[in-house]
Each structure stands twice: as C-alpha cells, then as structure tokens.
N, CA and C atoms as an extended XYZ file, in Angstrom:
537
Properties=species:S:1:pos:R:3:atomname:S:1:resname:S:1:resid:I:1 pbc="F F F"
N        -1.136      -20.043       65.763 N   MET     1
C        -0.544      -20.816       64.551 CA  MET     1
C         0.657      -21.274       64.710 C   MET     1
N         0.926      -22.470       64.523 N   SER     2
C         2.008      -23.150       64.802 CA  SER     2
C         3.321      -22.832       64.008 C   SER     2
N         4.448      -22.947       64.297 N   THR     3
C         5.767      -22.512       63.991 CA  THR     3
C         5.775      -23.029       62.368 C   THR     3
N         5.290      -24.087       62.191 N   THR     4
C         5.716      -24.708       60.754 CA  THR     4
C         4.744      -24.059       59.857 C   THR     4
N         3.524      -23.631       60.413 N   ALA     5
C         2.327      -22.889       59.433 CA  ALA     5
C         2.681      -21.557       59.416 C   ALA     5
N         3.401      -20.926       60.214 N   LEU     6
C         3.978      -19.590       60.159 CA  LEU     6
C         5.095      -19.506       59.111 C   LEU     6
N         6.080      -20.416       59.191 N   ARG     7
C         7.181      -20.532       58.238 CA  ARG     7
C         6.505      -20.528       56.810 C   ARG     7
N         5.378      -21.449       56.716 N   THR     8
C         5.024      -21.617       55.396 CA  THR     8
C         4.356      -20.495       54.816 C   THR     8
N         3.532      -19.758       55.673 N   ALA     9
C         2.703      -18.601       55.532 CA  ALA     9
C         4.016      -17.539       54.796 C   ALA     9
N         4.902      -17.371       55.691 N   VAL    10
C         6.080      -16.282       55.264 CA  VAL    10
C         6.825      -16.725       53.931 C   VAL    10
N         7.163      -18.041       53.991 N   VAL    11
C         7.461      -18.263       52.442 CA  VAL    11
C         6.733      -18.290       51.427 C   VAL    11
N         5.506      -18.525       51.519 N   ALA    12
C         4.494      -18.329       50.354 CA  ALA    12
C         4.269      -16.906       50.322 C   ALA    12
N         4.251      -15.921       51.108 N   ALA    13
C         4.266      -14.362       50.946 CA  ALA    13
C         5.447      -13.915       50.318 C   ALA    13
N         6.700      -14.738       50.686 N   GLY    14
C         7.810      -14.201       50.100 CA  GLY    14
C         7.943      -14.554       48.554 C   GLY    14
N         7.307      -15.837       48.192 N   LEU    15
C         7.528      -16.173       46.640 CA  LEU    15
C         6.313      -15.246       46.112 C   LEU    15
N         5.280      -15.155       46.594 N   ALA    16
C         4.281      -14.376       45.963 CA  ALA    16
C         4.738      -13.074       45.575 C   ALA    16
N         5.243      -12.459       46.818 N   ALA    17
C         6.068      -10.948       46.353 CA  ALA    17
C         6.917      -10.962       44.997 C   ALA    17
N         8.101      -12.109       45.399 N   ALA    18
C         9.222      -12.253       44.453 CA  ALA    18
C         8.461      -12.313       43.145 C   ALA    18
N         7.305      -13.154       42.753 N   GLY    19
C         6.824      -13.304       41.700 CA  GLY    19
C         6.046      -12.025       40.996 C   GLY    19
N         5.605      -11.137       42.123 N   LEU    20
C         5.059       -9.937       41.632 CA  LEU    20
C         6.186       -8.879       41.208 C   LEU    20
N         7.382       -9.088       41.855 N   GLY    21
C         8.476       -8.186       41.485 CA  GLY    21
C         8.928       -8.461       40.169 C   GLY    21
N         9.227       -9.745       40.014 N   VAL    22
C         9.438      -10.093       38.378 CA  VAL    22
C         8.448       -9.659       37.474 C   VAL    22
N         7.124      -10.173       37.805 N   ALA    23
C         6.235       -9.713       36.654 CA  ALA    23
C         6.114       -8.118       36.428 C   ALA    23
N         6.307       -7.654       37.704 N   GLY    24
C         6.355       -5.897       37.558 CA  GLY    24
C         7.355       -5.470       36.916 C   GLY    24
N         8.519       -6.062       37.091 N   ALA    25
C         9.625       -5.770       36.364 CA  ALA    25
C         9.680       -6.083       35.025 C   ALA    25
N         9.025       -7.261       34.656 N   ALA    26
C         8.931       -7.268       33.032 CA  ALA    26
C         7.814       -6.442       32.321 C   ALA    26
N         6.711       -6.189       32.954 N   PHE    27
C         5.769       -5.178       32.664 CA  PHE    27
C         6.501       -3.794       32.443 C   PHE    27
N         7.222       -3.459       33.367 N   ALA    28
C         7.822       -2.001       33.422 CA  ALA    28
C         8.900       -1.815       32.275 C   ALA    28
N         9.508       -3.091       31.751 N   SER    29
C        10.388       -3.227       30.717 CA  SER    29
C         9.877       -3.151       29.466 C   SER    29
N         8.651       -2.954       29.396 N   VAL    30
C         7.838       -3.070       27.961 CA  VAL    30
C         8.032       -1.510       27.461 C   VAL    30
N         8.586       -1.388       26.514 N   PRO    31
C         8.740       -0.047       25.629 CA  PRO    31
C         7.482        0.809       25.559 C   PRO    31
N         7.393        2.290       25.860 N   ALA    32
C         6.304        2.911       25.775 CA  ALA    32
C         5.388        2.724       24.870 C   ALA    32
N         6.439        2.596       23.505 N   GLU    33
C         5.444        2.702       22.206 CA  GLU    33
C         4.811        1.202       21.958 C   GLU    33
N         4.755        0.255       22.918 N   HIS    34
C         4.014       -1.274       22.998 CA  HIS    34
C         3.358       -1.082       23.812 C   HIS    34
N         2.764       -0.078       24.701 N   ALA    35
C         2.084       -0.177       25.789 CA  ALA    35
C         0.687       -0.305       25.448 C   ALA    35
N         0.096       -0.071       24.361 N   GLY    36
C        -1.134       -0.152       24.069 CA  GLY    36
C        -1.718        0.271       22.724 C   GLY    36
N        -2.942        0.321       22.402 N   PRO    37
C        -3.268        0.976       21.094 CA  PRO    37
C        -2.957        2.249       20.811 C   PRO    37
N        -2.299        2.599       19.701 N   ARG    38
C        -2.158        3.927       19.331 CA  ARG    38
C        -2.476        4.229       17.620 C   ARG    38
N        -2.956        5.322       17.535 N   THR    39
C        -3.705        5.618       16.142 CA  THR    39
C        -2.715        6.444       15.392 C   THR    39
N        -2.573        6.198       14.097 N   THR    40
C        -2.037        7.438       13.225 CA  THR    40
C        -2.954        7.486       12.032 C   THR    40
N        -2.740        8.648       11.360 N   VAL    41
C        -3.746        8.936       10.326 CA  VAL    41
C        -3.105        9.733        9.295 C   VAL    41
N        -3.160        9.321        8.258 N   GLU    42
C        -2.321        9.661        7.074 CA  GLU    42
C        -3.181       10.119        5.832 C   GLU    42
N        -2.665       10.759        4.921 N   THR    43
C        -3.692       11.171        3.612 CA  THR    43
C        -2.831       10.541        2.525 C   THR    43
N        -3.482        9.882        1.689 N   GLN    44
C        -2.986        9.153        0.516 CA  GLN    44
C        -3.776        9.619       -0.680 C   GLN    44
N        -3.041        9.941       -1.823 N   ARG    45
C        -3.835       10.494       -2.931 CA  ARG    45
C        -2.993        9.797       -4.182 C   ARG    45
N        -3.618        9.357       -5.168 N   GLY    46
C        -2.954        8.707       -6.208 CA  GLY    46
C        -3.696        8.295       -7.451 C   GLY    46
N        -3.126        7.116       -8.274 N   THR    47
C        -3.824        6.737       -9.304 CA  THR    47
C        -3.380        5.215       -9.417 C   THR    47
N        -4.137        4.504       -9.834 N   VAL    48
C        -4.258        3.073      -10.318 CA  VAL    48
C        -4.460        2.817      -11.683 C   VAL    48
N        -3.762        2.181      -12.385 N   LEU    49
C        -3.821        1.731      -13.810 CA  LEU    49
C        -3.413        0.166      -14.087 C   LEU    49
N        -4.374       -0.733      -14.423 N   GLU    50
C        -4.042       -2.126      -14.856 CA  GLU    50
C        -4.300       -2.088      -16.263 C   GLU    50
N        -3.460       -1.982      -17.220 N   CYS    51
C        -3.681       -1.909      -18.579 CA  CYS    51
C        -3.242       -3.219      -19.421 C   CYS    51
N        -4.140       -3.739      -20.540 N   HIS    52
C        -3.799       -4.844      -21.325 CA  HIS    52
C        -4.055       -4.639      -22.763 C   HIS    52
N        -3.284       -4.948      -23.534 N   GLY    53
C        -3.259       -4.917      -25.083 CA  GLY    53
C        -2.645       -6.408      -25.383 C   GLY    53
N        -2.672       -6.345      -26.997 N   GLU    54
C        -2.223       -7.676      -27.649 CA  GLU    54
C        -0.725       -7.621      -27.060 C   GLU    54
N        -0.373       -8.766      -26.272 N   GLY    55
C         0.881       -9.137      -25.997 CA  GLY    55
C         1.547       -7.924      -25.134 C   GLY    55
N         0.869       -7.453      -24.314 N   VAL    56
C         1.433       -6.266      -23.554 CA  VAL    56
C         0.756       -5.785      -22.243 C   VAL    56
N         1.270       -5.971      -21.076 N   GLN    57
C         0.579       -5.378      -19.744 CA  GLN    57
C         1.323       -4.335      -19.266 C   GLN    57
N         0.536       -3.432      -18.738 N   ALA    58
C         1.311       -2.246      -18.012 CA  ALA    58
C         0.314       -1.679      -16.754 C   ALA    58
N         1.184       -1.768      -15.821 N   THR    59
C         0.543       -1.382      -14.520 CA  THR    59
C         1.238        0.113      -13.880 C   THR    59
N         0.483        0.936      -13.493 N   VAL    60
C         0.890        2.212      -12.933 CA  VAL    60
C         0.277        2.211      -11.568 C   VAL    60
N         0.994        2.585      -10.611 N   TYR    61
C         0.332        2.654       -9.253 CA  TYR    61
C         1.432        4.300       -8.689 C   TYR    61
N         0.331        4.932       -8.425 N   GLU    62
C         1.028        6.114       -7.720 CA  GLU    62
C         0.259        6.435       -6.510 C   GLU    62
N         1.151        6.738       -5.242 N   ASN    63
C         0.813        7.065       -4.177 CA  ASN    63
C         1.607        8.197       -3.765 C   ASN    63
N         0.939        9.190       -3.109 N   SER    64
C         1.318       10.416       -2.628 CA  SER    64
C         2.565       10.197       -1.335 C   SER    64
N         2.117        9.182       -0.769 N   ARG    65
C         2.760        8.974        0.602 CA  ARG    65
C         3.677        7.755        0.294 C   ARG    65
N         3.814        6.829       -0.698 N   TYR    66
C         4.735        6.000       -0.639 CA  TYR    66
C         5.395        5.961       -2.073 C   TYR    66
N         5.238        6.901       -2.916 N   GLY    67
C         5.769        6.842       -4.114 CA  GLY    67
C         5.073        6.187       -5.329 C   GLY    67
N         5.659        5.988       -6.449 N   SER    68
C         5.090        5.550       -7.745 CA  SER    68
C         5.974        4.393       -8.318 C   SER    68
N         5.228        3.556       -8.950 N   SER    69
C         5.837        2.335       -9.864 CA  SER    69
C         5.248        2.327      -11.019 C   SER    69
N         5.871        1.774      -11.965 N   LEU    70
C         5.363        1.507      -13.362 CA  LEU    70
C         5.943        0.222      -13.688 C   LEU    70
N         5.350       -0.867      -14.282 N   VAL    71
C         5.737       -1.859      -14.735 CA  VAL    71
C         5.127       -2.312      -16.190 C   VAL    71
N         5.841       -2.849      -17.131 N   VAL    72
C         5.361       -3.061      -18.484 CA  VAL    72
C         6.055       -4.312      -18.543 C   VAL    72
N         5.114       -5.506      -19.101 N   ILE    73
C         5.180       -6.584      -19.298 CA  ILE    73
C         5.120       -7.026      -20.992 C   ILE    73
N         6.166       -7.553      -21.604 N   VAL    74
C         5.944       -7.720      -22.974 CA  VAL    74
C         5.684       -9.448      -23.095 C   VAL    74
N         4.727       -9.931      -24.070 N   GLY    75
C         4.486      -11.114      -24.262 CA  GLY    75
C         3.961      -11.541      -22.979 C   GLY    75
N         4.041      -13.066      -22.871 N   ASP    76
C         3.651      -13.887      -21.667 CA  ASP    76
C         4.240      -13.628      -20.438 C   ASP    76
N         3.746      -13.298      -19.306 N   PRO    77
C         4.463      -12.962      -18.292 CA  PRO    77
C         5.634      -14.050      -17.686 C   PRO    77
N         5.330      -15.371      -18.069 N   GLY    78
C         6.466      -16.232      -17.948 CA  GLY    78
C         7.621      -16.102      -18.744 C   GLY    78
N         7.657      -15.270      -19.914 N   ASP    79
C         8.655      -15.112      -20.672 CA  ASP    79
C         9.848      -14.135      -20.066 C   ASP    79
N         9.520      -13.410      -19.086 N   ASP    80
C        10.530      -12.657      -18.155 CA  ASP    80
C        10.907      -11.551      -18.968 C   ASP    80
N        10.047      -10.963      -19.686 N   LEU    81
C        10.133       -9.866      -20.525 CA  LEU    81
C         9.509       -8.554      -19.841 C   LEU    81
N        10.331       -7.945      -18.892 N   PHE    82
C         9.523       -6.813      -18.337 CA  PHE    82
C        10.553       -5.840      -17.937 C   PHE    82
N        10.001       -4.638      -17.653 N   GLY    83
C        10.889       -3.544      -17.012 CA  GLY    83
C         9.745       -2.608      -15.981 C   GLY    83
N        10.799       -2.029      -15.155 N   SER    84
C        10.027       -1.312      -13.940 CA  SER    84
C        10.872        0.080      -13.719 C   SER    84
N        10.095        0.928      -13.181 N   ILE    85
C        10.619        2.126      -12.702 CA  ILE    85
C         9.836        2.268      -11.421 C   ILE    85
N        10.528        2.838      -10.476 N   GLU    86
C        10.073        3.304       -9.200 CA  GLU    86
C        10.702        4.613       -8.894 C   GLU    86
N         9.729        5.479       -8.105 N   ARG    87
C        10.400        6.952       -7.971 CA  ARG    87
C         9.274        7.729       -7.039 C   ARG    87
N         9.832        8.791       -6.230 N   ASP    88
C         8.870        9.458       -5.672 CA  ASP    88
C         7.642       10.352       -6.335 C   ASP    88
N         8.077       10.704       -7.242 N   THR    89
C         7.118       11.674       -8.160 CA  THR    89
C         6.130       10.760       -9.075 C   THR    89
N         5.047       11.424       -9.310 N   PRO    90
C         4.021       10.616      -10.224 CA  PRO    90
C         4.423       10.650      -11.613 C   PRO    90
N         3.799        9.632      -12.242 N   PHE    91
C         3.997        9.478      -13.757 CA  PHE    91
C         3.113       10.222      -14.556 C   PHE    91
N         1.953       10.477      -13.914 N   VAL    92
C         0.749       11.167      -14.587 CA  VAL    92
C         1.062       12.544      -13.989 C   VAL    92
N         1.207       13.439      -15.042 N   VAL    93
C         0.888       14.816      -14.745 CA  VAL    93
C         0.129       15.598      -15.628 C   VAL    93
N        -0.660       16.364      -15.114 N   ASP    94
C        -2.072       17.251      -15.726 CA  ASP    94
C        -2.688       16.384      -16.719 C   ASP    94
N        -2.993       15.235      -16.714 N   GLY    95
C        -3.685       14.096      -17.438 CA  GLY    95
C        -2.897       13.357      -18.393 C   GLY    95
N        -1.821       13.591      -18.194 N   LEU    96
C        -0.607       12.980      -19.308 CA  LEU    96
C         0.346       12.047      -18.793 C   LEU    96
N         0.342       11.054      -19.482 N   LEU    97
C         1.220       10.100      -19.053 CA  LEU    97
C         2.428        9.688      -20.473 C   LEU    97
N         3.690        9.818      -20.146 N   ASP    98
C         4.668        9.656      -21.377 CA  ASP    98
C         5.907        9.183      -20.651 C   ASP    98
N         6.002        7.876      -20.774 N   GLU    99
C         7.269        7.212      -19.912 CA  GLU    99
C         7.707        6.104      -20.574 C   GLU    99
N         9.255        6.063      -20.879 N   THR   100
C         9.912        4.983      -21.199 CA  THR   100
C        10.662        4.299      -20.472 C   THR   100
N        10.628        2.881      -20.369 N   VAL   101
C        10.981        1.806      -19.634 CA  VAL   101
C        11.945        0.817      -20.413 C   VAL   101
N        12.825        0.604      -19.856 N   ALA   102
C        13.714       -0.505      -20.478 CA  ALA   102
C        13.345       -1.835      -20.010 C   ALA   102
N        13.030       -2.708      -21.026 N   VAL   103
C        12.618       -4.064      -21.141 CA  VAL   103
C        13.683       -4.854      -21.004 C   VAL   103
N        13.760       -6.198      -19.992 N   ARG   104
C        14.780       -7.129      -20.371 CA  ARG   104
C        14.922       -7.588      -21.760 C   ARG   104
N        16.085       -7.934      -22.184 N   GLY   105
C        16.419       -8.448      -23.538 CA  GLY   105
C        16.672       -7.329      -24.427 C   GLY   105
N        17.115       -5.754      -23.812 N   GLY   106
C        17.411       -5.087      -24.771 CA  GLY   106
C        16.235       -4.250      -25.376 C   GLY   106
N        15.147       -4.257      -24.927 N   ARG   107
C        13.846       -3.654      -25.636 CA  ARG   107
C        13.693       -2.573      -24.908 C   ARG   107
N        12.773       -1.841      -25.477 N   THR   108
C        12.257       -0.525      -24.736 CA  THR   108
C        10.827       -0.495      -24.895 C   THR   108
N        10.100        0.105      -23.976 N   ALA   109
C         8.604        0.238      -23.923 CA  ALA   109
C         8.129        1.673      -23.494 C   ALA   109
N         7.213        2.533      -24.251 N   THR   110
C         6.957        3.839      -23.835 CA  THR   110
C         5.344        3.658      -23.875 C   THR   110
N         4.886        4.131      -22.496 N   ILE   111
C         3.596        4.380      -22.508 CA  ILE   111
C         3.078        5.623      -22.592 C   ILE   111
N         2.324        6.071      -23.394 N   THR   112
C         1.830        7.527      -23.635 CA  THR   112
C         0.477        7.456      -23.850 C   THR   112
N        -0.082        8.697      -23.376 N   GLY   113
C        -1.550        9.018      -23.564 CA  GLY   113
C        -2.136        9.888      -22.484 C   GLY   113
N        -3.474        9.915      -22.458 N   THR   114
C        -4.150       10.789      -21.784 CA  THR   114
C        -5.007       10.082      -20.825 C   THR   114
N        -5.407       10.667      -19.536 N   LEU   115
C        -6.121       10.194      -18.454 CA  LEU   115
C        -7.191       11.191      -18.179 C   LEU   115
N        -8.385       10.931      -18.089 N   THR   116
C        -9.184       11.978      -17.842 CA  THR   116
C       -10.355       11.608      -16.917 C   THR   116
N       -10.454       12.247      -15.610 N   PRO   117
C       -11.583       11.918      -14.732 CA  PRO   117
C       -12.947       11.820      -15.376 C   PRO   117
N       -13.580       10.784      -14.993 N   THR   118
C       -15.191       10.747      -15.584 CA  THR   118
C       -15.926       10.310      -14.464 C   THR   118
N       -17.218       10.794      -14.496 N   GLY   119
C       -18.264       10.282      -13.637 CA  GLY   119
C       -17.832       10.932      -12.236 C   GLY   119
N       -18.727       10.527      -11.200 N   GLN   120
C       -18.518       11.114       -9.750 CA  GLN   120
C       -17.962       10.386       -8.784 C   GLN   120
N       -17.129       10.679       -8.190 N   PRO   121
C       -16.265       10.073       -7.056 CA  PRO   121
C       -17.255        9.288       -6.385 C   PRO   121
N       -16.650        7.873       -5.928 N   THR   122
C       -17.495        6.999       -5.404 CA  THR   122
C       -16.866        6.858       -3.773 C   THR   122
N       -17.999        6.944       -2.676 N   ARG   123
C       -17.210        6.903       -1.741 CA  ARG   123
C       -16.834        5.549       -1.211 C   ARG   123
N       -15.768        5.272       -0.464 N   ILE   124
C       -15.368        4.022       -0.106 CA  ILE   124
C       -15.035        3.975        1.453 C   ILE   124
N       -15.381        2.846        2.059 N   THR   125
C       -14.417        2.722        3.150 CA  THR   125
C       -13.970        1.027        3.160 C   THR   125
N       -12.860        0.780        3.761 N   GLU   126
C       -11.999       -0.351        3.391 CA  GLU   126
C       -11.500       -0.571        4.545 C   GLU   126
N       -12.082       -1.626        5.677 N   PRO   127
C       -11.212       -2.064        6.950 CA  PRO   127
C       -10.626       -3.431        6.519 C   PRO   127
N        -9.260       -3.315        6.925 N   VAL   128
C        -8.690       -4.662        6.873 CA  VAL   128
C        -7.696       -4.575        8.086 C   VAL   128
N        -7.284       -6.002        8.423 N   GLN   129
C        -6.339       -6.047        9.569 CA  GLN   129
C        -4.845       -6.593        8.864 C   GLN   129
N        -4.140       -5.964        9.237 N   ASP   130
C        -2.885       -5.873        8.662 CA  ASP   130
C        -1.377       -5.955        9.596 C   ASP   130
N        -0.864       -6.911        9.675 N   ALA   131
C         0.317       -7.011       10.689 CA  ALA   131
C         0.116       -6.337       12.029 C   ALA   131
N        -0.957       -7.008       12.688 N   GLY   132
C        -1.075       -6.549       13.998 CA  GLY   132
C        -1.727       -5.135       14.167 C   GLY   132
N        -2.157       -4.494       12.873 N   GLU   133
C        -2.901       -3.161       12.946 CA  GLU   133
C        -4.539       -3.275       12.134 C   GLU   133
N        -5.149       -2.555       12.661 N   GLN   134
C        -6.457       -2.397       12.248 CA  GLN   134
C        -6.556       -1.084       11.292 C   GLN   134
N        -6.479       -1.178        9.887 N   VAL   135
C        -6.274       -0.139        9.049 CA  VAL   135
C        -7.802       -0.041        8.448 C   VAL   135
N        -8.309        1.285        8.564 N   VAL   136
C        -9.411        1.570        7.881 CA  VAL   136
C        -9.256        2.994        6.896 C   VAL   136
N        -9.259        2.555        5.634 N   SER   137
C        -9.128        3.569        4.601 CA  SER   137
C       -10.634        4.155        4.129 C   SER   137
N       -10.800        5.501        4.431 N   ARG   138
C       -12.120        6.137        3.938 CA  ARG   138
C       -11.768        7.220        2.932 C   ARG   138
N       -12.545        7.381        2.000 N   GLY   139
C       -12.369        8.518        0.806 CA  GLY   139
C       -13.073        8.331       -0.330 C   GLY   139
N       -12.365        8.738       -1.448 N   THR   140
C       -13.072        8.488       -2.738 CA  THR   140
C       -12.116        7.721       -3.571 C   THR   140
N       -12.649        6.964       -4.586 N   ASN   141
C       -12.235        6.750       -5.832 CA  ASN   141
C       -12.940        7.383       -7.023 C   ASN   141
N       -12.333        7.928       -7.924 N   ARG   142
C       -12.782        8.251       -9.163 CA  ARG   142
C       -12.248        7.813      -10.433 C   ARG   142
N       -13.283        7.346      -11.254 N   PRO   143
C       -13.044        6.422      -12.416 CA  PRO   143
C       -12.213        7.470      -13.268 C   PRO   143
N       -11.313        6.826      -14.381 N   LEU   144
C       -10.560        7.598      -15.439 CA  LEU   144
C       -11.040        6.910      -16.686 C   LEU   144
N       -11.087        7.720      -17.712 N   ALA   145
C       -11.038        7.525      -19.035 CA  ALA   145
C        -9.836        7.496      -19.525 C   ALA   145
N        -9.294        6.391      -20.210 N   THR   146
C        -7.920        6.207      -20.632 CA  THR   146
C        -8.057        6.313      -22.222 C   THR   146
N        -6.804        6.976      -22.806 N   ASP   147
C        -6.334        6.558      -24.336 CA  ASP   147
C        -4.992        6.386      -24.075 C   ASP   147
N        -4.497        5.286      -23.876 N   LEU   148
C        -3.137        4.975      -23.775 CA  LEU   148
C        -2.751        3.951      -24.888 C   LEU   148
N        -1.478        4.097      -25.342 N   VAL   149
C        -0.734        3.075      -26.361 CA  VAL   149
C         0.658        2.944      -25.657 C   VAL   149
N         0.974        1.544      -25.663 N   VAL   150
C         2.128        1.140      -25.365 CA  VAL   150
C         3.021        0.865      -26.579 C   VAL   150
N         4.014        1.321      -26.758 N   THR   151
C         5.008        1.256      -28.201 CA  THR   151
C         6.175        0.417      -27.757 C   THR   151
N         6.381       -0.948      -28.108 N   VAL   152
C         7.309       -1.556      -27.764 CA  VAL   152
C         8.304       -1.669      -29.227 C   VAL   152
N         9.488       -1.285      -29.045 N   ASP   153
C        10.432       -1.097      -30.083 CA  ASP   153
C         9.788       -0.768      -31.408 C   ASP   153
N         9.066        0.423      -31.213 N   GLY   154
C         8.452        0.915      -32.332 CA  GLY   154
C         7.173        0.574      -32.856 C   GLY   154
N         6.511       -0.629      -32.372 N   THR   155
C         5.342       -1.168      -32.482 CA  THR   155
C         4.398       -0.413      -31.318 C   THR   155
N         3.203        0.056      -32.177 N   PRO   156
C         2.325        0.584      -30.977 CA  PRO   156
C         1.143       -0.459      -30.762 C   PRO   156
N         0.842       -0.526      -29.490 N   VAL   157
C        -0.328       -1.520      -29.161 CA  VAL   157
C        -1.242       -0.513      -28.361 C   VAL   157
N        -2.393       -0.359      -28.527 N   THR   158
C        -3.689        0.173      -27.906 CA  THR   158
C        -3.826       -0.478      -26.758 C   THR   158
N        -3.856       -0.128      -25.585 N   VAL   159
C        -4.254       -0.719      -24.436 CA  VAL   159
C        -5.702       -0.370      -23.553 C   VAL   159
N        -6.273       -1.441      -23.052 N   THR   160
C        -7.582       -1.133      -22.321 CA  THR   160
C        -7.102       -1.066      -20.976 C   THR   160
N        -7.616       -0.337      -20.071 N   CYS   161
C        -7.111       -0.109      -18.585 CA  CYS   161
C        -8.331       -0.423      -17.593 C   CYS   161
N        -8.289       -1.492      -16.921 N   ASP   162
C        -9.675       -1.873      -16.148 CA  ASP   162
C        -8.825       -2.710      -14.914 C   ASP   162
N        -8.670       -2.094      -13.778 N   PRO   163
C        -9.350       -0.846      -13.396 CA  PRO   163
C        -8.212        0.302      -13.534 C   PRO   163
N        -9.201        1.640      -13.686 N   ALA   164
C        -8.450        3.023      -13.966 CA  ALA   164
C        -9.112        3.731      -12.863 C   ALA   164
N        -8.501        4.373      -11.894 N   PHE   165
C        -9.085        5.541      -11.100 CA  PHE   165
C        -8.065        6.093      -10.282 C   PHE   165
N        -8.745        7.443       -9.789 N   THR   166
C        -7.741        8.041       -8.701 CA  THR   166
C        -8.410        7.798       -7.403 C   THR   166
N        -7.458        8.043       -6.543 N   PHE   167
C        -8.156        7.747       -5.046 CA  PHE   167
C        -7.502        8.958       -4.150 C   PHE   167
N        -8.388        9.225       -3.350 N   ASP   168
C        -7.901       10.301       -2.128 CA  ASP   168
C        -8.702        9.758       -0.950 C   ASP   168
N        -7.507        9.224       -0.183 N   LEU   169
C        -8.010        8.450        1.208 CA  LEU   169
C        -7.419        9.082        2.351 C   LEU   169
N        -8.106        8.947        3.455 N   GLU   170
C        -7.658        9.091        4.798 CA  GLU   170
C        -7.314        7.801        5.274 C   GLU   170
N        -6.236        7.289        5.787 N   VAL   171
C        -6.064        6.096        6.259 CA  VAL   171
C        -5.578        6.154        7.745 C   VAL   171
N        -6.510        5.409        8.620 N   ARG   172
C        -6.233        5.687        9.876 CA  ARG   172
C        -5.737        3.973       10.327 C   ARG   172
N        -4.716        3.905       10.985 N   ARG   173
C        -4.015        2.877       11.374 CA  ARG   173
C        -3.995        2.662       13.112 C   ARG   173
N        -4.719        1.722       13.677 N   THR   174
C        -4.521        1.443       15.045 CA  THR   174
C        -3.832        0.219       15.412 C   THR   174
N        -3.031        0.400       16.125 N   ARG   175
C        -2.095       -0.954       16.673 CA  ARG   175
C        -3.114       -1.699       17.477 C   ARG   175
N        -3.269       -2.938       17.223 N   LEU   176
C        -3.834       -4.029       18.005 CA  LEU   176
C        -3.014       -4.962       18.982 C   LEU   176
N        -3.353       -5.594       19.969 N   TYR   177
C        -2.599       -6.400       20.724 CA  TYR   177
C        -1.282       -5.840       21.388 C   TYR   177
N        -1.416       -4.452       21.439 N   GLY   178
C        -0.025       -3.842       22.267 CA  GLY   178
C         1.174       -4.102       21.398 C   GLY   178
N         0.943       -4.263       20.096 N   ASN   179
C         2.214       -4.350       19.040 CA  ASN   179
C         2.836       -3.210       18.942 C   ASN   179
C-alpha cells in the first residue's frame, strides 16, 4: 500500500471513529424516559351528560382521575351567557345532582334532579393516537335515565340529556416513537 493510500485509510478510519463517537455521545445523551416505548395504565370512572332544553344547555363531565366540570349556557351560545364550575369531586352523588352556577350577566342557573342507571353496561374499546401516544380505553359505558331541570333566575326548564352515561375504563397509554 502506498503512503498516500495509507494516509487516506487512516484519515477515513479516524473520521469514521469520530463520527461514531459523536453519534454515540448523542445517543447516550437521550434521557432514559425517552429511550423507547413505555406503557402506563390508569382507571377512570365517571359520568357524561349533555343536556338541552328551551334556551338552556348544560354539560356535566366527571372523571375520577381528572376532575369534574359543569357548564351551563343560557340562550344562544353566541350570546356569551354561560357559567362553569371545575373541581376534584363529583357533582352527582348517590344519583342526585343539585348544583348552582353563576352565569355571566349576573344570572344564576341551578341544575337539579336524578340520574338512574338503566339497561346493561355496553363493553367498549376505543383506540386513538394522541400526542405521540397510542391510547386504548377498554371498559363499559352504562346508559342513564335522567330527570333534570335547569332553573335560570327562577324559571325552570326541563332538559333532555343525550348522551347520558357512566363509564368505567382502563386506559392504557403507550408512548410511540421514543417520545
């Protein structure tokens, strides 16, 4: 081998080693939590209500893991007359709902009534991809019969809720793409 060929081979080997060193260092600097797929499992139980009546809408979402929210809209949604409450505890207790919310413009709205499980639970499996995760929810939804009234400034409005159900889910999240 000529001296020029030998020098070229040594330089090429040095560059290859340096490249591997940089790549190896970059790979080694990846935090352990991003090293590959990781799965978490959590249980979520709660209630979903979307209720509508003459000039009133009410939504209740309860989730044992992520808290509860209640929103009441008076009139047309574009009128900007709404009120909401968020908290860690459920609004529905022993099948009863009785909650008052302040609505913009100095009004108040109270949603009261009963919710009763009806029919058999329906088994569900819902796979989705969200923010670099594969999320699979498995469990049951159980329909609710509702008898609810929303009273706005003393005027009662009977509402119909659809959907109205409870859920009991195991939610499995698997990180994708090393995120």
